[in-house]
Coordinates of C-alpha atoms in Angstrom, one line a residue:
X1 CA -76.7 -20.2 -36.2
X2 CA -78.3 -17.1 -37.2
X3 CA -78.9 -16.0 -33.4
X4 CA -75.5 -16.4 -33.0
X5 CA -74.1 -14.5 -36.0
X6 CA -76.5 -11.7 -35.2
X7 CA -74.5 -11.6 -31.6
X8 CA -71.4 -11.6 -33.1
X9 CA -72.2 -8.4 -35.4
X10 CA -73.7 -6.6 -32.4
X11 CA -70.8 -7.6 -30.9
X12 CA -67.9 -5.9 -33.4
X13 CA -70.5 -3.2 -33.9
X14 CA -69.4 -2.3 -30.0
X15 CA -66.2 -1.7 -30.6
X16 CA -66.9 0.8 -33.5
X17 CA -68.2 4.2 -32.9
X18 CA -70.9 3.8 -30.2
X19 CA -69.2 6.3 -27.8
X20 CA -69.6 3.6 -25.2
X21 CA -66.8 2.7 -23.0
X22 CA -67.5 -1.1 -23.9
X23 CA -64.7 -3.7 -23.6
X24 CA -62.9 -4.3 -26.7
X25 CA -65.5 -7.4 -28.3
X26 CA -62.7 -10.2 -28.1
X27 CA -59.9 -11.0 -26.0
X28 CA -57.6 -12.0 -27.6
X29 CA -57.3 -15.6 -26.8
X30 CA -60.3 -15.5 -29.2
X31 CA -58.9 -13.4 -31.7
X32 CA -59.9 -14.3 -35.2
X33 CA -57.5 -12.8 -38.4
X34 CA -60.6 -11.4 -40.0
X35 CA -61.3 -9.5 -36.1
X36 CA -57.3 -8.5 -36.4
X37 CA -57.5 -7.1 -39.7
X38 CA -60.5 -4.8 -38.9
X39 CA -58.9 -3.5 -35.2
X40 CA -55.7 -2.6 -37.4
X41 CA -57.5 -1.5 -39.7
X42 CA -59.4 0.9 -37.5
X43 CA -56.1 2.5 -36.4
X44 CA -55.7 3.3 -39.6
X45 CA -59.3 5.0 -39.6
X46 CA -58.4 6.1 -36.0
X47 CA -55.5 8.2 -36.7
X48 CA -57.1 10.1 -39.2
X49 CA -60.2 10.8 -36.8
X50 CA -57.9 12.1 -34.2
X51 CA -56.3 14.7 -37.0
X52 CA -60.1 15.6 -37.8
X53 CA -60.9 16.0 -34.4
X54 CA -58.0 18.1 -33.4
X55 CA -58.1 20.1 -36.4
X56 CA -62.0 20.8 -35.5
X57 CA -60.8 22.1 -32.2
X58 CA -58.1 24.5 -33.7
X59 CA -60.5 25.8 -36.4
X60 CA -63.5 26.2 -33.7
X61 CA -65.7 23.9 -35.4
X62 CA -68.1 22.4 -33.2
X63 CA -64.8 22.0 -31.0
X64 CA -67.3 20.4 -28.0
X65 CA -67.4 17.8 -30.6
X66 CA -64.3 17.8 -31.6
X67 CA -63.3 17.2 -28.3
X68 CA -65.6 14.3 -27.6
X69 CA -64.1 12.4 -30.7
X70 CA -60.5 13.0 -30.2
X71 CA -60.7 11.7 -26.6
X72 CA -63.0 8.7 -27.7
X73 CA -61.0 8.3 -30.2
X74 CA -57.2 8.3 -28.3
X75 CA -58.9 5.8 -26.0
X76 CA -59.8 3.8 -28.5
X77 CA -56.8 3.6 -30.1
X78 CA -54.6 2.5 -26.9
X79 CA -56.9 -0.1 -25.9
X80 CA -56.7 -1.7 -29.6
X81 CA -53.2 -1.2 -29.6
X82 CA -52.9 -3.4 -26.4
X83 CA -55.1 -6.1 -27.7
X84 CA -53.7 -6.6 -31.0
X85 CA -50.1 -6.8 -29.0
X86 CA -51.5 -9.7 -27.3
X87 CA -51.6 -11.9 -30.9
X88 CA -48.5 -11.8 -33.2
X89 CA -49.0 -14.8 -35.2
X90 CA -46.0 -14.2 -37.5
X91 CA -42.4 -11.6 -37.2
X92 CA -44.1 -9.1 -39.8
X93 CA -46.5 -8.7 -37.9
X94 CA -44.3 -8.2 -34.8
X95 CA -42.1 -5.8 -37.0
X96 CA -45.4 -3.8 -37.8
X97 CA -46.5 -3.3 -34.2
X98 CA -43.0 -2.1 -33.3
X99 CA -43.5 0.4 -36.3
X100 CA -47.1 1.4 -35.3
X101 CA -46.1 1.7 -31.6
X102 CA -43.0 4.1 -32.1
X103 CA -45.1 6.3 -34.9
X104 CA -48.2 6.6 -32.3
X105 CA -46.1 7.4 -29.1
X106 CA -44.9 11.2 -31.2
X107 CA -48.3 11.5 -32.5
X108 CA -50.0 10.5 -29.1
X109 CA -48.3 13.3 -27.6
X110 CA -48.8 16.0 -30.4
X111 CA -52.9 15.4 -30.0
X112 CA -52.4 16.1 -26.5
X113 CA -51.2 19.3 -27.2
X114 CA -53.6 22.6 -27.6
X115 CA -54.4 22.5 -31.4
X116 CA -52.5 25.6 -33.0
X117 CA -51.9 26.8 -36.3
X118 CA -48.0 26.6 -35.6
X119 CA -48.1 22.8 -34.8
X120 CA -50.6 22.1 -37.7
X121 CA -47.9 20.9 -40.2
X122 CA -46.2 18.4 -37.1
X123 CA -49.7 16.7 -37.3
X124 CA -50.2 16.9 -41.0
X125 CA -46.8 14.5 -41.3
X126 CA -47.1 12.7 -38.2
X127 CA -51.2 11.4 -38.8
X128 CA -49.8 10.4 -42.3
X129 CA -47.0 7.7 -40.8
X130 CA -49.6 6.5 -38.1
X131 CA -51.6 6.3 -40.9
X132 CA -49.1 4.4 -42.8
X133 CA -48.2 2.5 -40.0
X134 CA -51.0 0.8 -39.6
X135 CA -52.0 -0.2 -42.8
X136 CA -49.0 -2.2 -42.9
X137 CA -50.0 -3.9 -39.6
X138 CA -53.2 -4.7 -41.4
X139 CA -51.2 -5.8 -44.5
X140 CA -49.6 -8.0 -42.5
X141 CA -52.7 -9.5 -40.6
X142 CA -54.0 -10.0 -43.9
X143 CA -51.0 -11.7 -45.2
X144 CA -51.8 -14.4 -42.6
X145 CA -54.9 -15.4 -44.7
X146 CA -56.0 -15.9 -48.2
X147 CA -59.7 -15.9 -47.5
X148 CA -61.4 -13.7 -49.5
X149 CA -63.9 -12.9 -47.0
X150 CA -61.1 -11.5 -44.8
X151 CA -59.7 -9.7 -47.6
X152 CA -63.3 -7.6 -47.8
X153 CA -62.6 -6.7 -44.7
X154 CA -59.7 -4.7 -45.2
X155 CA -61.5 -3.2 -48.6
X156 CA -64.6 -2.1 -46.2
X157 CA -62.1 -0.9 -43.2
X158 CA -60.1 0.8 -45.9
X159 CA -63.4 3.0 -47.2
X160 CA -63.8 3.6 -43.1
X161 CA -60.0 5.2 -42.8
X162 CA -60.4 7.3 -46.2
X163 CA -64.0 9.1 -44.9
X164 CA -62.2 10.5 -42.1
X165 CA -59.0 10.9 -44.5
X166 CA -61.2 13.3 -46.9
X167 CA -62.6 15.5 -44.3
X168 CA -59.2 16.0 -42.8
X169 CA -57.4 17.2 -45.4
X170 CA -60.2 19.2 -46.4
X171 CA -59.8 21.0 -43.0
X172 CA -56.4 21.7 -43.4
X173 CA -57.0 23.5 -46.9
X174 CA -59.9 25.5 -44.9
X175 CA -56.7 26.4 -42.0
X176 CA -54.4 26.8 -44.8
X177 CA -52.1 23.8 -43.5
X178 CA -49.8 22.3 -46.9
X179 CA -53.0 23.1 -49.1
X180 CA -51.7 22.3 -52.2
X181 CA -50.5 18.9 -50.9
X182 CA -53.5 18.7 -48.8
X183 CA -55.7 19.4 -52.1
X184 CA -54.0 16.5 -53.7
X185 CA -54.1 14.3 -51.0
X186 CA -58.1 14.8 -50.9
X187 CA -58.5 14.2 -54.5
X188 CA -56.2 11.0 -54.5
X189 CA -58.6 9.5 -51.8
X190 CA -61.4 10.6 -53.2
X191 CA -60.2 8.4 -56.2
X192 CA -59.6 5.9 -54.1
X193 CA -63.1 5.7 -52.0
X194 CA -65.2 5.3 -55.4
X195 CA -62.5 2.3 -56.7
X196 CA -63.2 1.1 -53.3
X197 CA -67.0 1.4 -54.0
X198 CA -66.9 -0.3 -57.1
X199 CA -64.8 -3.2 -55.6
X200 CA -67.1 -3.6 -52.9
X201 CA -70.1 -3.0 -55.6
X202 CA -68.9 -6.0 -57.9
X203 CA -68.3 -8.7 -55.1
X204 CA -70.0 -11.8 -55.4
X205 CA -72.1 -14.1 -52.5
X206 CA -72.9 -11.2 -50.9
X207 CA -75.6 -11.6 -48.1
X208 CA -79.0 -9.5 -48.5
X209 CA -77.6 -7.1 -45.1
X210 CA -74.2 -6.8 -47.0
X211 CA -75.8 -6.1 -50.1
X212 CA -78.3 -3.0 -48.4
X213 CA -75.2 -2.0 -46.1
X214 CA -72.9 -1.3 -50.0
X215 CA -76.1 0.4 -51.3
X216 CA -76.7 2.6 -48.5
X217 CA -72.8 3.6 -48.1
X218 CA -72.8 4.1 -51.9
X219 CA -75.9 6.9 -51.7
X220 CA -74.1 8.2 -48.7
X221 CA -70.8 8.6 -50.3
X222 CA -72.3 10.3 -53.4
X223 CA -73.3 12.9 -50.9
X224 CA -70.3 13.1 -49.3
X225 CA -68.3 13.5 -52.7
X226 CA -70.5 16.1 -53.8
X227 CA -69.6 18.4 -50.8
X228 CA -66.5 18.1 -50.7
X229 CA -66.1 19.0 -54.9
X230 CA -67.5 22.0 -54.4
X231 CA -65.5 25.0 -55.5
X232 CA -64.7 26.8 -52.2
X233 CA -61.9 29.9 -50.9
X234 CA -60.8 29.3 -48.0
X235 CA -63.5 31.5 -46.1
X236 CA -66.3 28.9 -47.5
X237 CA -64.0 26.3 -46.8
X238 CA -64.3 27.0 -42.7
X239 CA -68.0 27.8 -43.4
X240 CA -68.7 24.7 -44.9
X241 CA -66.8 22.3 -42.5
X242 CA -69.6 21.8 -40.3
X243 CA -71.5 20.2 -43.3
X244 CA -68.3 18.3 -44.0
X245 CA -67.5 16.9 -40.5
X246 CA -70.7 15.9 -40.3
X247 CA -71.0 13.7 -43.5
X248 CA -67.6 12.4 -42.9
X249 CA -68.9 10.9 -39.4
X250 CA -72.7 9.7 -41.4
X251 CA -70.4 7.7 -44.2
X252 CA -68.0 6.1 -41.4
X253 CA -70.6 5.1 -39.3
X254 CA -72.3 3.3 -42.5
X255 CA -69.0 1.8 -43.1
X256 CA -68.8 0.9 -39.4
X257 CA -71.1 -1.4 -39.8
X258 CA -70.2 -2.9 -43.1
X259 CA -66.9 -4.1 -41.7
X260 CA -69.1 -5.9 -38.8
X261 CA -71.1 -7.8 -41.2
X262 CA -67.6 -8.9 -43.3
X263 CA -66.1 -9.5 -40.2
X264 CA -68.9 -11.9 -39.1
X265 CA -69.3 -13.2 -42.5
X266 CA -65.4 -14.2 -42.5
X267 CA -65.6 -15.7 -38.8
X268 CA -68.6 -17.9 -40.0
X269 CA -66.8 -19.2 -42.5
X270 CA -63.5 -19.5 -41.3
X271 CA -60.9 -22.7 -40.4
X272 CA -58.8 -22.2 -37.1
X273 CA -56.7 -19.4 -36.4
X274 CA -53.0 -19.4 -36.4
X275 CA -51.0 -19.9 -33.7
X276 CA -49.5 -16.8 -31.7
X277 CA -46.4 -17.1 -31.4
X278 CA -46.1 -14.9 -29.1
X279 CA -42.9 -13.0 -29.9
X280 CA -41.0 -10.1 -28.0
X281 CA -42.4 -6.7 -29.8
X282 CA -38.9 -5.9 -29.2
X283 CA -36.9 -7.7 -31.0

Protein backbone atom coordinates (compact mmCIF):
# COMPACT_ATOMS: atom_id res chain seq x y z
CA UNK A 1 0.00 0.00 0.00
CA UNK A 2 2.68 2.28 0.89
CA UNK A 3 4.82 1.21 -2.34
CA UNK A 4 2.01 2.01 -4.24
CA UNK A 5 1.15 5.56 -2.79
CA UNK A 6 4.82 6.44 -3.05
CA UNK A 7 4.32 5.59 -7.04
CA UNK A 8 1.48 7.59 -7.27
CA UNK A 9 3.20 10.81 -5.74
CA UNK A 10 6.26 10.23 -7.97
CA UNK A 11 3.80 9.98 -10.42
CA UNK A 12 1.80 13.61 -10.04
CA UNK A 13 5.25 14.94 -9.14
CA UNK A 14 5.94 14.30 -13.12
CA UNK A 15 3.63 16.38 -14.31
CA UNK A 16 4.81 19.37 -12.09
CA UNK A 17 7.89 21.29 -12.85
CA UNK A 18 10.51 18.66 -13.78
CA UNK A 19 11.18 20.22 -17.26
CA UNK A 20 10.73 16.69 -18.61
CA UNK A 21 8.61 16.16 -21.53
CA UNK A 22 6.78 13.19 -19.52
CA UNK A 23 3.17 12.14 -20.45
CA UNK A 24 0.64 13.84 -18.52
CA UNK A 25 0.53 11.12 -15.14
CA UNK A 26 -3.20 9.94 -15.91
CA UNK A 27 -5.28 9.48 -18.85
CA UNK A 28 -8.10 10.33 -18.35
CA UNK A 29 -10.13 7.24 -18.27
CA UNK A 30 -8.35 7.20 -14.76
CA UNK A 31 -8.95 10.60 -13.85
CA UNK A 32 -9.60 11.04 -10.17
CA UNK A 33 -11.52 14.70 -8.97
CA UNK A 34 -8.72 15.32 -6.50
CA UNK A 35 -6.07 14.67 -10.01
CA UNK A 36 -8.68 17.30 -11.87
CA UNK A 37 -8.67 19.75 -9.33
CA UNK A 38 -4.78 20.02 -9.18
CA UNK A 39 -4.36 20.08 -13.42
CA UNK A 40 -6.96 23.04 -13.29
CA UNK A 41 -5.52 24.26 -10.77
CA UNK A 42 -2.08 24.35 -12.31
CA UNK A 43 -3.49 26.42 -15.21
CA UNK A 44 -4.22 28.74 -12.86
CA UNK A 45 -0.47 28.57 -11.60
CA UNK A 46 0.40 28.22 -15.34
CA UNK A 47 -0.89 31.33 -16.59
CA UNK A 48 0.77 33.36 -14.27
CA UNK A 49 4.23 31.53 -14.93
CA UNK A 50 3.89 32.28 -18.59
CA UNK A 51 3.37 36.31 -17.56
CA UNK A 52 6.59 35.78 -15.35
CA UNK A 53 8.34 34.30 -17.98
CA UNK A 54 7.59 36.62 -20.71
CA UNK A 55 7.96 39.57 -18.62
CA UNK A 56 11.60 38.07 -17.73
CA UNK A 57 12.33 38.08 -21.45
CA UNK A 58 11.08 41.78 -22.03
CA UNK A 59 13.01 43.02 -18.94
CA UNK A 60 16.28 40.87 -19.91
CA UNK A 61 16.33 39.01 -16.83
CA UNK A 62 17.87 35.78 -17.22
CA UNK A 63 15.73 35.86 -20.57
CA UNK A 64 17.61 32.19 -21.51
CA UNK A 65 15.52 31.30 -18.62
CA UNK A 66 12.74 32.99 -19.23
CA UNK A 67 12.58 31.35 -22.33
CA UNK A 68 12.88 27.83 -21.14
CA UNK A 69 9.85 28.35 -18.72
CA UNK A 70 7.48 30.11 -21.02
CA UNK A 71 7.86 27.32 -23.60
CA UNK A 72 7.68 24.54 -20.86
CA UNK A 73 5.26 26.25 -19.54
CA UNK A 74 2.79 26.90 -23.03
CA UNK A 75 3.36 23.10 -23.50
CA UNK A 76 2.21 22.33 -20.50
CA UNK A 77 -0.64 24.10 -20.46
CA UNK A 78 -2.14 22.70 -23.97
CA UNK A 79 -1.53 19.26 -23.08
CA UNK A 80 -3.53 19.77 -19.55
CA UNK A 81 -6.02 21.55 -21.33
CA UNK A 82 -6.64 18.54 -23.69
CA UNK A 83 -6.76 16.11 -20.83
CA UNK A 84 -9.04 17.75 -18.58
CA UNK A 85 -11.41 18.14 -21.97
CA UNK A 86 -11.53 14.52 -21.97
CA UNK A 87 -13.63 14.40 -18.38
CA UNK A 88 -16.62 16.79 -17.89
CA UNK A 89 -18.44 15.11 -15.23
CA UNK A 90 -21.05 17.91 -14.86
CA UNK A 91 -22.39 21.26 -17.40
CA UNK A 92 -20.30 23.67 -15.02
CA UNK A 93 -17.67 22.14 -15.64
CA UNK A 94 -18.30 22.10 -19.38
CA UNK A 95 -19.27 25.87 -19.19
CA UNK A 96 -15.74 26.48 -17.44
CA UNK A 97 -13.69 24.76 -20.10
CA UNK A 98 -15.55 26.71 -22.83
CA UNK A 99 -14.49 29.91 -20.65
CA UNK A 100 -10.88 28.81 -20.04
CA UNK A 101 -10.45 27.68 -23.74
CA UNK A 102 -11.68 31.03 -25.39
CA UNK A 103 -9.60 33.23 -22.52
CA UNK A 104 -6.24 31.04 -23.37
CA UNK A 105 -6.66 31.04 -27.24
CA UNK A 106 -5.99 35.46 -27.00
CA UNK A 107 -3.48 34.98 -24.37
CA UNK A 108 -1.84 31.87 -26.23
CA UNK A 109 -1.19 34.19 -28.98
CA UNK A 110 0.01 37.33 -27.03
CA UNK A 111 2.95 34.99 -25.27
CA UNK A 112 3.82 34.16 -28.65
CA UNK A 113 4.52 37.46 -29.48
CA UNK A 114 8.16 39.34 -28.80
CA UNK A 115 7.79 40.65 -25.21
CA UNK A 116 7.50 44.60 -25.51
CA UNK A 117 6.78 47.30 -23.30
CA UNK A 118 3.85 48.38 -25.65
CA UNK A 119 2.05 44.98 -25.39
CA UNK A 120 2.76 44.76 -21.56
CA UNK A 121 -0.59 46.04 -20.41
CA UNK A 122 -2.49 43.36 -23.18
CA UNK A 123 -0.80 40.63 -20.99
CA UNK A 124 -1.31 42.36 -17.67
CA UNK A 125 -5.38 42.01 -18.41
CA UNK A 126 -5.30 38.96 -20.40
CA UNK A 127 -2.98 36.61 -17.64
CA UNK A 128 -5.64 37.93 -15.14
CA UNK A 129 -8.91 36.31 -17.05
CA UNK A 130 -6.81 33.05 -17.81
CA UNK A 131 -6.08 33.29 -14.43
CA UNK A 132 -9.66 33.70 -13.49
CA UNK A 133 -10.69 31.29 -15.87
CA UNK A 134 -9.35 28.65 -14.41
CA UNK A 135 -9.97 28.96 -11.00
CA UNK A 136 -13.43 28.65 -11.87
CA UNK A 137 -12.72 25.34 -13.78
CA UNK A 138 -11.18 24.25 -10.48
CA UNK A 139 -14.18 25.63 -8.51
CA UNK A 140 -16.10 23.59 -10.44
CA UNK A 141 -14.01 20.33 -10.25
CA UNK A 142 -14.18 20.85 -6.67
CA UNK A 143 -17.83 21.31 -6.53
CA UNK A 144 -17.99 17.73 -7.69
CA UNK A 145 -16.73 16.59 -4.23
CA UNK A 146 -17.03 17.34 -0.64
CA UNK A 147 -13.96 15.56 0.47
CA UNK A 148 -11.90 17.51 2.45
CA UNK A 149 -8.89 16.01 1.29
CA UNK A 150 -9.67 17.23 -2.21
CA UNK A 151 -10.57 20.49 -0.92
CA UNK A 152 -6.62 20.76 0.43
CA UNK A 153 -5.82 20.36 -2.86
CA UNK A 154 -7.10 23.30 -4.27
CA UNK A 155 -5.76 25.30 -0.87
CA UNK A 156 -2.08 23.81 -1.71
CA UNK A 157 -2.49 24.43 -5.76
CA UNK A 158 -3.90 27.88 -4.87
CA UNK A 159 -0.44 28.85 -2.75
CA UNK A 160 1.30 27.21 -6.20
CA UNK A 161 -0.64 29.97 -8.58
CA UNK A 162 -0.07 33.00 -6.10
CA UNK A 163 4.10 32.31 -5.91
CA UNK A 164 4.18 32.90 -9.46
CA UNK A 165 1.28 35.64 -9.07
CA UNK A 166 3.71 37.75 -6.63
CA UNK A 167 6.74 37.66 -8.65
CA UNK A 168 4.78 38.72 -11.67
CA UNK A 169 3.36 41.62 -10.61
CA UNK A 170 6.36 42.55 -8.97
CA UNK A 171 7.99 42.61 -12.41
CA UNK A 172 5.59 44.75 -13.88
CA UNK A 173 6.10 47.47 -11.09
CA UNK A 174 10.05 46.98 -12.00
CA UNK A 175 8.84 47.68 -16.17
CA UNK A 176 6.49 50.17 -14.92
CA UNK A 177 3.35 48.19 -16.33
CA UNK A 178 -0.21 49.50 -14.16
CA UNK A 179 2.21 49.86 -11.00
CA UNK A 180 -0.12 51.11 -8.78
CA UNK A 181 -2.60 48.34 -9.65
CA UNK A 182 0.15 46.02 -9.92
CA UNK A 183 1.42 47.15 -6.23
CA UNK A 184 -1.95 46.26 -4.98
CA UNK A 185 -2.41 43.33 -6.72
CA UNK A 186 1.08 42.04 -4.98
CA UNK A 187 -0.01 43.02 -1.64
CA UNK A 188 -3.53 41.36 -1.92
CA UNK A 189 -1.78 38.05 -2.77
CA UNK A 190 0.68 38.42 -0.47
CA UNK A 191 -2.38 38.49 2.01
CA UNK A 192 -3.65 35.81 0.67
CA UNK A 193 -0.45 33.30 0.54
CA UNK A 194 0.08 33.63 4.49
CA UNK A 195 -4.08 33.01 5.09
CA UNK A 196 -3.31 30.18 2.84
CA UNK A 197 -0.33 29.19 5.15
CA UNK A 198 -2.20 29.36 8.15
CA UNK A 199 -5.05 27.23 6.59
CA UNK A 200 -2.72 24.75 5.54
CA UNK A 201 -0.84 25.25 9.02
CA UNK A 202 -4.02 24.35 11.16
CA UNK A 203 -5.25 21.19 9.16
CA UNK A 204 -5.72 18.16 11.01
CA UNK A 205 -4.60 14.26 10.10
CA UNK A 206 -1.95 15.41 8.45
CA UNK A 207 0.66 12.77 7.42
CA UNK A 208 4.48 13.21 8.83
CA UNK A 209 5.64 14.14 4.73
CA UNK A 210 2.59 16.62 4.66
CA UNK A 211 3.41 17.92 7.79
CA UNK A 212 7.52 18.57 6.82
CA UNK A 213 6.33 19.60 3.10
CA UNK A 214 3.85 22.87 5.19
CA UNK A 215 6.98 23.47 7.37
CA UNK A 216 9.39 23.68 4.77
CA UNK A 217 7.03 25.93 2.26
CA UNK A 218 6.34 28.04 5.41
CA UNK A 219 10.34 28.88 6.00
CA UNK A 220 10.49 29.32 2.28
CA UNK A 221 7.66 31.71 1.95
CA UNK A 222 8.98 33.83 4.88
CA UNK A 223 11.91 34.27 2.60
CA UNK A 224 10.09 35.00 -0.18
CA UNK A 225 7.83 37.60 1.65
CA UNK A 226 10.69 39.32 2.96
CA UNK A 227 12.15 40.11 -0.63
CA UNK A 228 9.49 41.09 -2.06
CA UNK A 229 8.56 43.89 1.09
CA UNK A 230 11.52 45.45 0.52
CA UNK A 231 11.32 49.18 -0.26
CA UNK A 232 12.57 49.40 -3.82
CA UNK A 233 12.50 52.42 -7.01
CA UNK A 234 12.04 51.04 -9.83
CA UNK A 235 15.95 50.77 -10.71
CA UNK A 236 16.24 48.24 -7.58
CA UNK A 237 13.19 46.86 -8.57
CA UNK A 238 14.94 45.38 -12.11
CA UNK A 239 18.12 44.80 -9.92
CA UNK A 240 16.48 42.72 -7.63
CA UNK A 241 14.35 40.56 -9.91
CA UNK A 242 16.77 37.97 -10.36
CA UNK A 243 16.59 37.35 -6.53
CA UNK A 244 12.84 37.44 -6.94
CA UNK A 245 12.38 35.01 -9.96
CA UNK A 246 14.39 32.88 -8.34
CA UNK A 247 12.58 32.52 -4.91
CA UNK A 248 9.28 32.54 -6.76
CA UNK A 249 10.36 29.25 -8.69
CA UNK A 250 12.19 27.69 -4.99
CA UNK A 251 8.53 28.31 -3.13
CA UNK A 252 6.49 26.76 -6.22
CA UNK A 253 8.58 23.93 -6.57
CA UNK A 254 7.95 23.25 -2.63
CA UNK A 255 4.36 23.70 -3.25
CA UNK A 256 4.74 21.39 -6.30
CA UNK A 257 5.15 18.81 -4.21
CA UNK A 258 2.67 19.53 -1.50
CA UNK A 259 -0.15 19.25 -3.94
CA UNK A 260 1.31 15.66 -4.94
CA UNK A 261 1.23 14.41 -1.53
CA UNK A 262 -2.73 15.93 -1.04
CA UNK A 263 -3.41 14.59 -4.27
CA UNK A 264 -2.25 11.13 -3.33
CA UNK A 265 -3.59 11.43 0.09
CA UNK A 266 -7.20 12.22 -1.48
CA UNK A 267 -6.94 9.29 -4.11
CA UNK A 268 -6.12 6.92 -1.23
CA UNK A 269 -8.93 7.70 0.43
CA UNK A 270 -11.33 8.35 -2.01
CA UNK A 271 -14.93 6.45 -3.25
CA UNK A 272 -15.44 6.16 -7.19
CA UNK A 273 -15.32 8.96 -9.41
CA UNK A 274 -18.16 10.45 -11.15
CA UNK A 275 -19.35 9.63 -14.25
CA UNK A 276 -18.23 11.73 -17.47
CA UNK A 277 -20.74 12.65 -19.08
CA UNK A 278 -19.15 13.40 -21.71
CA UNK A 279 -20.80 16.56 -23.04
CA UNK A 280 -20.13 18.84 -26.26
CA UNK A 281 -17.61 21.71 -24.90
CA UNK A 282 -19.75 23.53 -27.33
CA UNK A 283 -22.82 23.78 -26.24
Amino acid sequence: MQRALLGRIAAIVLVGLSGSDAAPAYAATDMSVAAAINQAGRQRMLSQRQAKAWLMIGLGVAPDRGQAILKESTTRFDTQLTELKKYVPTSDVRRALSGLEREWADYRALLDTPPALASAGRLYQQGNAVQAAAHRLTLAYEKISDAPDDRLVNIAGRQRMLSQRLATFYLFQAWGVNSVAARMEMNFARAEFASGMHQLSTTLHRSPDIKATVEQLDREWLVYRDALAQPRDAAGQRRAAAEIVTLSEQVLATAERLVALYEAQAVAGQSPRPANTREPLNK
